[in-house]
Coordinates of C-alpha atoms in Angstrom, one line a residue:
Chain A
M215 CA -16.1 -77.2 62.6
G216 CA -16.2 -76.0 59.3
A217 CA -18.7 -79.0 58.5
L218 CA -20.7 -77.9 61.4
F219 CA -21.1 -74.2 60.2
V220 CA -21.9 -75.5 57.2
R221 CA -24.9 -77.2 58.3
A222 CA -26.2 -74.8 60.4
A223 CA -28.5 -73.8 57.6
P224 CA -30.3 -70.7 59.3
F225 CA -28.5 -67.5 58.8
A226 CA -29.6 -65.9 62.4
A227 CA -28.7 -69.5 64.4
A228 CA -25.4 -69.5 62.6
L229 CA -24.7 -66.2 63.7
L230 CA -25.7 -66.8 67.8
L231 CA -23.0 -69.6 67.6
P232 CA -19.9 -68.0 69.3
V233 CA -17.0 -68.7 66.8
T234 CA -13.3 -68.8 68.3
P235 CA -11.4 -65.9 67.2
A236 CA -8.7 -68.2 65.9
L237 CA -11.1 -69.2 63.2
A238 CA -10.7 -66.3 61.4
A239 CA -7.5 -67.0 61.2
S240 CA -5.6 -67.2 57.4
G241 CA -5.8 -70.7 55.8
E242 CA -8.5 -71.6 58.2
P243 CA -11.9 -72.5 57.5
V244 CA -14.5 -69.3 58.0
N245 CA -18.0 -69.2 59.2
P246 CA -19.7 -68.9 55.5
W247 CA -22.8 -66.8 57.2
V248 CA -20.0 -64.9 59.0
A249 CA -18.3 -64.3 55.5
A250 CA -21.7 -63.5 53.8
A251 CA -22.9 -60.9 56.5
Y252 CA -19.3 -59.0 55.6
L253 CA -20.2 -59.1 52.0
V254 CA -23.3 -57.9 52.4
A255 CA -21.8 -54.8 54.1
G256 CA -19.4 -54.6 51.6
I257 CA -21.9 -54.6 49.0
L258 CA -24.5 -51.9 50.8
F259 CA -21.2 -49.6 51.3
I260 CA -20.8 -49.9 47.2
L261 CA -24.5 -48.8 46.7
A262 CA -24.0 -45.9 49.5
L263 CA -21.7 -44.2 46.9
R264 CA -23.4 -45.6 44.1
G265 CA -26.2 -43.1 45.5
L266 CA -24.2 -40.5 45.5
S267 CA -24.6 -40.5 41.6
S268 CA -27.7 -37.9 41.9
P269 CA -29.1 -35.8 44.7
E270 CA -32.4 -38.2 44.5
T271 CA -30.6 -41.3 44.8
S272 CA -28.2 -40.2 47.5
R273 CA -30.5 -40.2 50.9
A274 CA -31.3 -43.6 50.4
G275 CA -27.7 -44.2 49.7
N276 CA -26.5 -43.0 53.1
R277 CA -29.3 -45.4 54.4
Y278 CA -27.6 -48.5 52.8
G279 CA -24.3 -47.2 54.3
M280 CA -25.8 -47.3 57.7
V281 CA -27.1 -50.1 57.8
G282 CA -24.0 -51.9 56.0
M283 CA -22.3 -50.7 59.6
L284 CA -24.9 -52.5 61.8
I285 CA -24.4 -55.6 59.9
A286 CA -20.7 -55.1 60.0
V287 CA -20.4 -54.4 63.8
G288 CA -23.3 -56.7 64.6
T289 CA -21.8 -59.3 63.1
T290 CA -18.2 -58.9 64.8
L291 CA -19.9 -58.7 68.1
V292 CA -22.2 -61.8 67.8
T293 CA -19.1 -63.9 66.5
H294 CA -16.8 -62.6 69.2
S295 CA -16.4 -63.2 73.0
I296 CA -19.0 -60.8 74.2
A297 CA -17.2 -60.5 77.7
S298 CA -16.6 -56.8 77.3
L299 CA -19.9 -56.2 76.3
P300 CA -21.0 -53.3 78.6
E301 CA -17.3 -51.5 78.1
I302 CA -17.6 -51.8 74.3
G303 CA -21.1 -50.3 74.7
V304 CA -20.0 -47.5 76.9
A305 CA -17.0 -47.0 74.5
I306 CA -19.8 -46.5 71.0
L307 CA -22.2 -44.7 73.2
I308 CA -19.2 -42.3 74.2
G309 CA -18.3 -42.0 70.7
G310 CA -21.3 -42.0 69.2
G311 CA -22.6 -39.1 71.2
I312 CA -19.4 -37.0 70.4
G313 CA -19.8 -37.7 66.5
F314 CA -23.3 -37.4 66.4
I315 CA -23.5 -33.6 68.2
T316 CA -20.2 -32.5 66.3
A317 CA -22.5 -33.4 63.1
R318 CA -25.5 -31.7 64.4
K319 CA -23.7 -28.5 65.5
I320 CA -20.9 -27.9 62.9
A321 CA -21.4 -25.2 60.4
M322 CA -21.3 -26.0 56.6
T323 CA -18.4 -23.4 56.2
D324 CA -16.3 -25.6 58.6
M325 CA -17.1 -28.8 57.0
P326 CA -13.3 -29.1 55.5
Q327 CA -12.1 -28.9 58.9
L328 CA -14.4 -31.5 60.3
V329 CA -13.6 -34.1 57.4
A330 CA -10.2 -33.5 58.1
G331 CA -10.7 -34.1 61.7
F332 CA -12.4 -37.2 61.0
H333 CA -9.9 -38.7 58.5
S334 CA -7.3 -38.0 61.7
L335 CA -9.7 -40.6 63.7
V336 CA -9.4 -43.1 60.9
G337 CA -5.9 -43.0 61.3
L338 CA -5.5 -43.3 64.7
A339 CA -7.9 -46.2 65.0
A340 CA -6.4 -48.1 62.5
V341 CA -2.7 -47.4 64.2
L342 CA -4.7 -48.5 67.3
V343 CA -6.1 -51.4 65.8
G344 CA -2.8 -52.7 64.6
I345 CA -0.9 -52.3 67.9
A346 CA -3.4 -54.4 69.6
A347 CA -3.2 -56.9 66.9
Y348 CA 0.8 -56.9 67.4
L349 CA 0.4 -57.2 71.4
N350 CA -2.6 -59.8 71.0
P351 CA -1.8 -61.5 67.6
G352 CA -3.5 -65.1 69.0
A353 CA -7.2 -62.4 68.9
F354 CA -6.8 -61.9 65.8
G355 CA -6.4 -65.3 64.5
I356 CA -2.3 -64.1 63.0
L357 CA -0.1 -66.7 64.9
D358 CA 1.6 -69.4 62.7
A359 CA 1.5 -72.7 64.2
T360 CA 4.6 -72.2 66.3
G361 CA 2.8 -69.4 68.1
E362 CA 5.1 -66.4 65.7
I363 CA 3.0 -63.9 63.7
L364 CA 2.8 -64.8 59.9
T365 CA 5.1 -62.9 58.0
V366 CA 2.2 -61.8 55.4
S367 CA 0.5 -60.8 58.2
R368 CA 3.3 -59.0 59.7
V369 CA 4.1 -56.9 56.3
E370 CA 0.5 -55.8 56.6
L371 CA 0.7 -55.2 59.9
G372 CA 3.5 -52.7 59.7
L373 CA 2.1 -51.1 56.3
G374 CA -1.7 -50.5 58.3
V375 CA 0.2 -49.1 61.1
A376 CA 2.2 -46.3 58.7
I377 CA -0.4 -45.8 56.6
G378 CA -2.7 -44.9 60.1
A379 CA -0.1 -42.9 61.5
I380 CA 0.6 -40.8 58.0
T381 CA -3.5 -40.4 58.1
F382 CA -3.5 -39.5 61.7
S383 CA -0.5 -36.6 62.1
G384 CA -1.1 -35.6 58.3
S385 CA -4.7 -35.0 59.1
V386 CA -4.2 -33.0 62.3
I387 CA -2.2 -30.7 60.5
A388 CA -4.3 -30.0 57.6
F389 CA -7.5 -29.4 60.5
L390 CA -5.2 -27.5 62.3
K391 CA -4.1 -25.1 59.1
L392 CA -7.8 -25.2 57.8
N393 CA -9.0 -24.4 61.2
G394 CA -6.9 -21.4 61.3
N395 CA -5.0 -22.6 64.7
M396 CA -1.9 -22.9 62.2
S397 CA -1.0 -20.3 59.4
G398 CA -2.2 -21.8 56.0
A399 CA 1.2 -20.3 54.5
P400 CA 3.6 -23.5 53.7
I401 CA 6.2 -24.1 56.2
M402 CA 9.5 -24.8 54.5
L403 CA 12.2 -26.8 56.0
P404 CA 15.6 -26.7 54.6
L405 CA 16.2 -30.4 52.8
R406 CA 13.1 -31.2 53.6
H407 CA 12.9 -33.8 50.2
V408 CA 15.9 -35.0 51.4
I409 CA 14.3 -35.6 55.1
N410 CA 11.0 -37.2 54.0
L411 CA 12.7 -39.7 51.9
G412 CA 14.9 -40.8 54.4
V413 CA 11.9 -41.1 56.6
L414 CA 9.6 -42.8 53.9
A415 CA 13.0 -45.3 52.8
G416 CA 13.4 -45.8 56.6
I417 CA 9.6 -46.9 57.3
I418 CA 9.9 -49.4 54.3
G419 CA 13.2 -50.5 55.2
L420 CA 11.7 -51.5 59.0
T421 CA 8.7 -52.8 57.6
A422 CA 10.7 -55.6 55.5
Y423 CA 12.8 -56.1 58.0
F424 CA 10.1 -56.4 60.7
A425 CA 8.7 -59.5 58.4
I426 CA 11.6 -61.6 58.5
A427 CA 13.3 -60.7 61.7
P428 CA 12.8 -63.1 64.3
T429 CA 10.1 -62.2 67.0
V430 CA 12.2 -61.5 70.0
G431 CA 13.2 -58.2 69.6
T432 CA 10.8 -57.3 67.1
G433 CA 9.1 -54.6 69.4
A434 CA 11.9 -51.7 68.9
I435 CA 11.4 -52.3 65.2
F436 CA 7.8 -52.3 65.3
W437 CA 7.6 -48.8 67.6
T438 CA 9.8 -47.5 65.5
I439 CA 7.9 -47.9 62.3
V440 CA 4.9 -46.5 64.3
G441 CA 7.2 -43.2 65.8
L442 CA 8.3 -42.4 62.0
S443 CA 5.2 -43.0 60.6
F444 CA 3.9 -40.1 62.7
L445 CA 6.5 -38.5 62.0
I446 CA 6.5 -38.4 57.9
G447 CA 2.4 -37.5 57.9
F448 CA 3.5 -34.4 59.9
L449 CA 6.5 -33.5 57.7
L450 CA 4.7 -34.1 54.3
I451 CA 1.6 -31.4 55.1
I452 CA 3.4 -28.6 56.7
P453 CA 5.0 -27.7 53.7
I454 CA 1.7 -27.5 51.7
G455 CA -0.4 -24.3 51.3
G456 CA -4.2 -23.5 51.9
A457 CA -5.1 -23.5 48.3
D458 CA -3.7 -27.1 47.8
M459 CA -6.0 -28.2 50.9
P460 CA -8.4 -29.6 48.3
V461 CA -6.1 -32.0 46.9
V462 CA -4.3 -32.8 50.5
V463 CA -7.6 -33.5 52.2
S464 CA -8.7 -35.6 49.0
M465 CA -5.3 -37.8 49.5
L466 CA -6.0 -37.7 53.5
N467 CA -9.5 -39.6 52.4
S468 CA -7.9 -41.7 50.3
Y469 CA -5.0 -42.8 52.9
S470 CA -7.6 -43.4 55.5
G471 CA -9.2 -46.5 53.1
W472 CA -5.7 -47.5 52.2
A473 CA -5.5 -48.0 56.1
A474 CA -8.9 -49.6 56.5
A475 CA -8.0 -52.0 53.6
A476 CA -4.4 -52.9 55.2
M477 CA -5.9 -53.8 58.4
G478 CA -8.8 -55.6 56.4
F479 CA -6.0 -58.0 55.0
T480 CA -4.8 -58.5 58.5
L481 CA -8.0 -59.7 59.8
G482 CA -9.1 -61.3 56.5
N483 CA -12.3 -59.3 56.4
T484 CA -14.0 -58.8 53.4
A485 CA -15.9 -55.8 54.5
M486 CA -12.9 -53.8 55.4
I487 CA -11.1 -54.7 52.4
I488 CA -14.1 -53.9 50.4
T489 CA -14.3 -50.7 52.3
G490 CA -11.1 -49.8 52.2
A491 CA -10.5 -50.0 48.5
L492 CA -13.8 -48.4 47.6
V493 CA -12.4 -44.9 49.7
G494 CA -8.9 -45.4 48.9
S495 CA -10.1 -44.9 45.2
S496 CA -12.6 -42.3 46.0
G497 CA -9.9 -40.1 47.3
A498 CA -7.4 -40.9 44.8
I499 CA -10.1 -39.8 42.2
L500 CA -10.7 -36.7 43.8
S501 CA -7.2 -35.6 44.4
Y502 CA -7.0 -36.5 40.6
I503 CA -9.7 -34.2 39.8
M504 CA -8.7 -31.8 42.2
C505 CA -4.9 -31.8 40.5
K506 CA -6.3 -31.4 37.0
A507 CA -8.5 -28.5 37.8
M508 CA -5.5 -26.7 39.0
N509 CA -3.2 -28.5 35.8
R510 CA -0.6 -29.4 38.6
S511 CA 0.6 -32.7 39.1
F512 CA 0.0 -34.7 42.2
I513 CA 4.0 -34.7 42.5
S514 CA 4.0 -30.7 42.6
V515 CA 1.2 -30.5 45.1
I516 CA 2.8 -33.1 47.6
A517 CA 6.5 -31.5 47.2
G518 CA 4.5 -28.1 48.7
G519 CA 5.2 -24.5 48.8
F520 CA 3.0 -23.3 46.6
G521 CA 2.2 -19.9 47.1
A522 CA 5.2 -19.1 49.1
E523 CA 7.2 -17.4 46.5
S524 CA 5.6 -14.5 45.7
G525 CA 7.0 -11.1 47.0
P526 CA 4.4 -8.7 48.5
S527 CA 6.8 -5.8 46.3
D528 CA 6.1 -7.2 42.6
G529 CA 1.8 -7.1 43.7
A530 CA 2.2 -3.6 45.0
A531 CA 4.0 -2.6 41.8
K532 CA 1.1 -4.0 39.4
I533 CA -2.2 -2.3 41.5
D534 CA -0.9 1.3 40.4
R535 CA -2.6 0.3 37.2
P536 CA -6.1 1.8 36.8
W537 CA -9.1 0.1 38.0
K538 CA -13.0 1.6 38.5
R539 CA -14.8 0.8 41.7
G540 CA -18.4 0.2 41.8
S541 CA -21.0 0.8 44.3
A542 CA -23.8 -1.5 45.6
E543 CA -26.2 0.6 43.6
D544 CA -24.1 0.5 40.2
A545 CA -24.4 -3.9 40.8
A546 CA -28.0 -3.5 41.8
Y547 CA -29.1 -1.4 38.8
M548 CA -26.9 -3.4 36.3
M549 CA -27.6 -6.6 37.3
K550 CA -31.6 -5.4 37.1
Q551 CA -31.3 -4.7 33.7
A552 CA -29.4 -7.9 32.6
E553 CA -31.3 -11.1 31.1
N554 CA -28.7 -13.4 32.2
V555 CA -26.4 -12.9 35.4
I556 CA -23.7 -15.9 36.4
I557 CA -22.6 -15.9 40.0
I558 CA -19.1 -17.5 40.6
P559 CA -18.5 -18.1 44.1
G560 CA -14.9 -18.9 45.8
Y561 CA -13.9 -19.4 49.2
G562 CA -13.9 -15.9 49.9
M563 CA -17.6 -16.2 50.1
A564 CA -17.3 -19.5 52.7
V565 CA -15.1 -17.0 55.3
A566 CA -17.7 -14.1 54.9
Q567 CA -20.6 -16.5 55.1
A568 CA -22.1 -15.0 52.5
Q569 CA -23.9 -18.0 50.9
H570 CA -27.1 -16.7 52.0
A571 CA -27.0 -13.0 51.5
V572 CA -25.8 -14.3 47.7
R573 CA -28.7 -16.3 47.5
E574 CA -31.3 -13.6 48.6
M575 CA -30.0 -11.1 46.0
A576 CA -30.2 -14.2 43.3
D577 CA -34.1 -14.5 44.3
M578 CA -34.5 -10.7 43.9
L579 CA -33.0 -10.5 40.8
K580 CA -35.1 -13.5 40.0
E581 CA -38.1 -12.0 40.7
E582 CA -37.1 -9.2 38.2
G583 CA -37.1 -11.9 35.7
V584 CA -33.1 -12.3 36.0
N585 CA -31.5 -15.5 34.7
V586 CA -29.4 -16.3 37.2
K587 CA -26.8 -19.4 37.0
Y588 CA -24.0 -20.0 39.6
A589 CA -20.7 -21.5 38.1
I590 CA -18.4 -23.4 40.4
H591 CA -14.9 -24.7 39.9
P592 CA -13.8 -27.9 40.6
V593 CA -11.4 -26.3 43.3
A594 CA -13.3 -23.3 44.6
G595 CA -13.4 -23.6 48.1
R596 CA -11.2 -25.6 50.6
M597 CA -12.6 -29.3 49.8
P598 CA -14.2 -30.8 47.0
G599 CA -17.5 -29.9 46.2
H600 CA -17.3 -27.3 49.3
M601 CA -19.0 -24.5 47.3
N602 CA -22.4 -26.5 46.4
V603 CA -22.8 -27.6 49.8
L604 CA -22.9 -23.8 51.1
L605 CA -25.3 -22.9 48.2
A606 CA -27.3 -26.1 48.9
E607 CA -27.1 -24.8 52.9
A608 CA -28.6 -21.5 51.5
N609 CA -31.7 -23.4 49.8
V610 CA -30.2 -22.4 46.2
P611 CA -32.1 -25.1 43.9
Y612 CA -29.1 -27.5 42.6
D613 CA -30.4 -27.0 38.8
E614 CA -29.4 -23.7 39.3
V615 CA -26.0 -24.8 39.8
F616 CA -23.4 -25.5 37.5
E617 CA -19.9 -27.4 36.4
L618 CA -17.3 -25.2 34.6
E619 CA -17.2 -27.5 31.6
D620 CA -21.6 -27.1 31.4
I621 CA -21.2 -23.4 31.7
N622 CA -18.2 -22.1 30.3
S623 CA -19.7 -21.4 26.9
E624 CA -22.3 -19.2 28.1
F625 CA -20.4 -16.5 29.7
A626 CA -20.5 -14.9 26.1
Q627 CA -24.3 -14.8 26.4
A628 CA -24.2 -13.0 30.1
D629 CA -24.9 -9.9 30.7
V630 CA -23.0 -9.8 34.0
A631 CA -20.7 -11.9 35.6
F632 CA -20.8 -11.6 39.6
I633 CA -17.5 -12.5 41.0
I634 CA -17.8 -13.4 44.9
G635 CA -14.9 -14.4 46.9
A636 CA -12.9 -16.0 43.6
N637 CA -9.9 -14.9 42.5
D638 CA -7.4 -17.2 40.4
V639 CA -10.3 -19.5 38.8
V640 CA -11.2 -16.4 36.8
N641 CA -7.8 -15.2 35.9
P642 CA -7.3 -15.4 32.5
A643 CA -3.3 -15.4 32.7
A644 CA -4.0 -19.0 32.9
K645 CA -5.0 -19.3 29.4
T646 CA -2.5 -16.3 28.1
D647 CA 0.5 -16.4 30.6
K648 CA 3.3 -19.3 29.9
G649 CA 5.5 -17.7 32.7
S650 CA 2.1 -17.7 35.3
P651 CA 2.4 -20.9 37.9
I652 CA -1.3 -21.1 37.2
Y653 CA -0.6 -21.4 33.2
G654 CA -2.8 -24.2 31.9
M655 CA -5.3 -24.0 34.6
P656 CA -9.1 -24.3 33.3
V657 CA -10.6 -21.2 34.1
F658 CA -14.0 -19.6 33.7
D659 CA -14.1 -17.1 30.2
V660 CA -15.5 -14.1 32.7
E661 CA -14.2 -11.5 30.4
K662 CA -16.5 -12.7 27.8
A663 CA -19.4 -11.2 29.9
K664 CA -20.7 -8.1 29.2
T665 CA -20.0 -6.3 32.8
I666 CA -17.7 -8.0 35.3
F667 CA -18.9 -7.2 39.0
F668 CA -15.8 -8.2 41.3
V669 CA -16.5 -8.8 45.2
K670 CA -13.1 -8.3 47.0
R671 CA -11.7 -6.9 50.2
S672 CA -9.5 -4.7 49.0
M673 CA -7.1 -4.3 45.8
G674 CA -3.8 -5.4 47.9
G675 CA -4.8 -9.1 48.0
V676 CA -3.9 -11.2 45.5
G677 CA -5.2 -15.1 44.9
Y678 CA -3.8 -17.7 46.8
A679 CA -1.3 -18.4 43.5
G680 CA 0.1 -15.1 44.2
V681 CA -0.5 -14.0 40.6
D682 CA -2.1 -10.4 39.5
N683 CA -5.5 -10.6 37.6
E684 CA -6.2 -9.0 34.2
V685 CA -9.8 -9.0 34.9
F686 CA -9.4 -6.1 37.7
Y687 CA -8.2 -3.5 35.0
M688 CA -10.5 -4.6 32.3
D689 CA -13.0 -2.3 30.8
Q690 CA -16.2 -3.7 31.8
T691 CA -15.1 -4.8 35.4
M692 CA -16.2 -3.1 38.2
M693 CA -14.7 -3.5 42.1
L694 CA -17.0 -4.1 44.5
L695 CA -14.6 -3.6 47.3
S696 CA -16.2 -4.9 50.8
D697 CA -16.7 -8.0 53.2
A698 CA -18.5 -10.0 50.7
K699 CA -21.8 -10.4 52.8
K700 CA -22.1 -6.9 53.2
M701 CA -21.8 -6.2 49.8
C702 CA -24.6 -8.9 49.0
E703 CA -27.0 -7.2 51.4
E704 CA -26.2 -4.0 50.5
I705 CA -27.2 -5.0 47.1
V706 CA -30.4 -6.3 47.9
K707 CA -31.3 -3.2 49.7
A708 CA -30.4 -1.0 46.2
L709 CA -32.4 -3.5 44.5
Chain B
M69 CA -9.2 -67.1 53.5
D70 CA -5.6 -67.6 51.6
F71 CA -3.7 -64.1 50.8
I72 CA -4.4 -64.4 46.9
S73 CA -8.6 -64.5 47.4
I74 CA -8.1 -61.9 49.9
L75 CA -5.9 -59.8 47.4
S76 CA -8.6 -60.7 44.5
I77 CA -11.5 -59.5 46.3
F78 CA -9.0 -56.3 46.8
V79 CA -8.3 -55.7 43.7
M80 CA -11.9 -56.1 42.2
A81 CA -13.4 -53.8 45.2
C82 CA -10.7 -51.0 43.6
F83 CA -12.2 -51.0 40.0
V84 CA -15.5 -51.3 41.7
G85 CA -14.8 -48.3 43.5
Y86 CA -13.2 -46.8 40.7
Y87 CA -16.1 -46.7 38.2
V88 CA -19.0 -45.9 41.1
V89 CA -16.6 -42.7 42.4
W90 CA -16.5 -41.5 38.7
S91 CA -20.2 -41.6 38.6
V92 CA -20.4 -39.4 41.3
T93 CA -22.0 -36.1 40.6
P94 CA -19.4 -33.1 41.0
A95 CA -22.0 -31.2 43.2
L96 CA -21.7 -34.3 45.6
H97 CA -18.1 -34.2 46.8
T98 CA -18.4 -33.0 49.9
P99 CA -20.9 -35.7 51.2
L100 CA -19.0 -38.2 49.1
M101 CA -15.9 -37.5 51.6
A102 CA -18.1 -37.2 54.5
V103 CA -20.1 -40.3 53.7
T104 CA -16.8 -42.4 52.8
N105 CA -15.2 -41.2 56.2
A106 CA -18.2 -42.6 57.7
I107 CA -17.6 -46.4 56.0
S108 CA -13.8 -46.4 56.5
S109 CA -14.5 -46.6 59.9
V110 CA -15.8 -50.1 59.1
I111 CA -12.1 -50.3 61.2
I112 CA -14.5 -50.4 64.3
V113 CA -14.3 -54.5 63.3
G114 CA -11.0 -54.7 64.3
A115 CA -11.4 -52.5 67.4
L116 CA -14.0 -54.7 68.3
I117 CA -12.3 -57.7 68.2
A118 CA -9.3 -56.4 70.3
A119 CA -11.7 -55.3 73.1
A120 CA -13.9 -58.4 72.9
A121 CA -10.7 -60.6 73.5
G122 CA -9.8 -59.6 76.8
A123 CA -6.9 -61.1 78.7
Q124 CA -6.1 -63.9 76.6
A125 CA -2.4 -63.4 76.1
D126 CA 0.2 -61.3 77.8
G127 CA -0.3 -58.4 75.5
G128 CA -4.3 -59.0 76.1
Q129 CA -5.2 -56.5 78.6
A130 CA -3.4 -53.7 76.9
A131 CA -4.7 -54.8 73.6
K132 CA -8.1 -54.7 75.4
W133 CA -7.8 -50.9 76.2
L134 CA -6.3 -49.7 72.7
G135 CA -9.5 -51.8 71.2
L136 CA -11.9 -49.8 73.3
V137 CA -10.2 -46.3 72.4
G138 CA -10.1 -47.5 69.1
V139 CA -14.3 -48.2 69.3
V140 CA -14.3 -44.8 71.0
L141 CA -12.8 -42.8 68.0
A142 CA -14.5 -44.8 65.2
S143 CA -17.9 -44.4 66.4
V144 CA -17.2 -40.8 66.7
N145 CA -16.3 -41.1 62.9
I146 CA -19.1 -43.6 62.4
F147 CA -22.1 -41.5 63.8
G148 CA -20.6 -38.0 63.2
G149 CA -19.6 -39.2 59.5
F150 CA -23.4 -40.6 58.7
A151 CA -24.9 -37.7 60.3
V152 CA -23.3 -34.9 58.6
T153 CA -23.9 -37.0 55.2
E154 CA -27.5 -36.7 56.1
R155 CA -27.3 -33.0 56.9
M156 CA -25.8 -31.9 53.9
L157 CA -28.0 -34.6 51.7
A158 CA -31.1 -33.1 53.0
M159 CA -30.0 -29.3 51.8
Y160 CA -30.1 -30.6 48.2
K161 CA -33.6 -29.5 46.8
K162 CA -34.6 -29.4 42.9
K163 CA -35.5 -25.8 41.8
E164 CA -39.7 -25.8 42.7
R165 CA -41.7 -25.5 39.6
K166 CA -44.2 -23.2 39.9

C-alpha cells in the first residue's frame, strides 16, 4: 500500500485516493502527501502567528491561518470515507453560521467573554473527539494487533479528555464571571487546596491505571476521568477573582492548545500537534507576561482568592483624608494649556464604553496643539491587549499607544496624566509600601506628572486589589467623580 | 508514525511557538488569543474522522454523532475566531500623516 502512494506523484491524484483510516495508525505507513498537507497546514498556522508581530502584517497572517485550516479540513475530508458528507456539511454550516454571526455582532468590550466562550468550545470538542476515539478506536487507527487500544494511545486519550474537560468547565466559569452572570468575587471553599490536589491526583492515577488495565471494565475508569476533569476545571476557577482574569483567560488559552496537541498525538496528526504546541506555548507566554506585570507568581494566581481579604472598614477609614474634586471645565482648561498629555485607560473605560468619547477628547486636544499619548499597562482590562483593541475600535492610531516600559520615563515631562478607569496600575504603593498586596508590581509613574486627573465613579471604591491609592490625595491630583463616558463628553463640550 | 517522531515534532513546535509568540507585539495580544483560538479548532480533524467513520464498530454510531457535535462546536470556533480576528485587525490603523 505504502509503495503505491509513494508512486502516486501528482499531489491532487494522491489526495483523491481514499485512504482507509486505519492507515493513519501509529507505526503504519501514512500517505506521504496527506502528511505533507498537514505539515503545510501547520506551517501556515505558524505564519499566522508570525504575522501578528506588527499590525501591518497581521491581516495577511490571519489569511494564512484560514488557508491552513482549509487545507487541514479538506485533507481530512478527501482521505476519509465520505459517507457522512451531507451530515458533516450541515454540521459545518450550523457551527460556522453561529460563529460568524457572533463574531460580527459582538461588542469589542465583550471580547474577553467571547474568547473564554470560544475556549470552552475547543475544550468540549476535544472531549467529544476523545470519547469518540474511545468508542470507535478502529476508525482512529489506535488498535494493536489483538484489537485492544494501544497503551500509548490510552495515555494520550486520558490526558486529552482530561485537559479538554478542564478547559471546558474552567472556561465556562471564566465566561460567567466575565459576562457578569456570576460574581467576579472569589468563591472560597473550605479545604479547597486539599480537594483540588486530591482530584488532580485522582485524575493522574486513573489515567495511569487506564493505560495498563485490561480493556474489559475500563469504561468506568474512562468516564470517571472525564467526570473528575470537568469537576476540577470548575473548582480551579471559582476561587479566582476578576482582576486575575487576564491570567485565567491566557491559561485556558494554553490548555485548549495542549488539549488539541494531545488529540494530535492520538491521531498521529502533525497539523494538530504543531497547532496545539503553538497555542499551548502562546497561552503560557501570555500567562507569564500577565503574572510578571502583576508581580505575582503563577501559583498564587491559581491558588486564587486575590482581592477577597480587603474589609470595607479600613477602606472607609482612609477616605477621610483630604482630596480635591475637579470639574470637567477644570480638566478642559488645564489640558488645553498643556503641552503633553498622557491618557491611562483601564477596565473602567471598557465598562463605561468610554473609548469613543476618550478619542473625541484627544482629537480636540490635538487640534489645540497638545501632544496626546496613551499609556497601556499589560494587565489593564480583562484580557491581554484588551485596551489596545478598544482604542483601535475608537480609531486611535496604534502609533499613539505605548506600553508601560516605553512611556514610563515620559511622565516627568508630562503636564497632565489623565487616568480613566485604572487604579492599581498607577498606585505608587507598588513601589514604596512593602506591606501592600501589589508591592513590586510595575506601575506608571503618574505622580511625576505636573497635574493628575483621576476619572472615577466615586471615592468609595478601591481597585481590585482592594488597596487605597496615594494618588487620590496628592496636591496635584484632581478627582473627576463621574461615569467615564459622561465625564469625557463633558470635557469635550467644555473644550 | 512512531511515538518518538511525533514527540520530536511536538517539542520542535513548542520551541517555534515560544519564539514566534515572543515576537508578537503586545498591542495585538487580544487578536493573538482570538486567532490561536481559531487554529486550535484544528481539533475538527478528529471530529471529522469520527463523523466520517460511521458504524464500523460497536460504538461507531455513537462516535459518529459525537463527532458531528464536535464538528459543530469546532466550526463555531473556526469561523467565529477567524472572523473576529479579521474584524479586530481591520481596526488597527496608523496615524494619518497630513
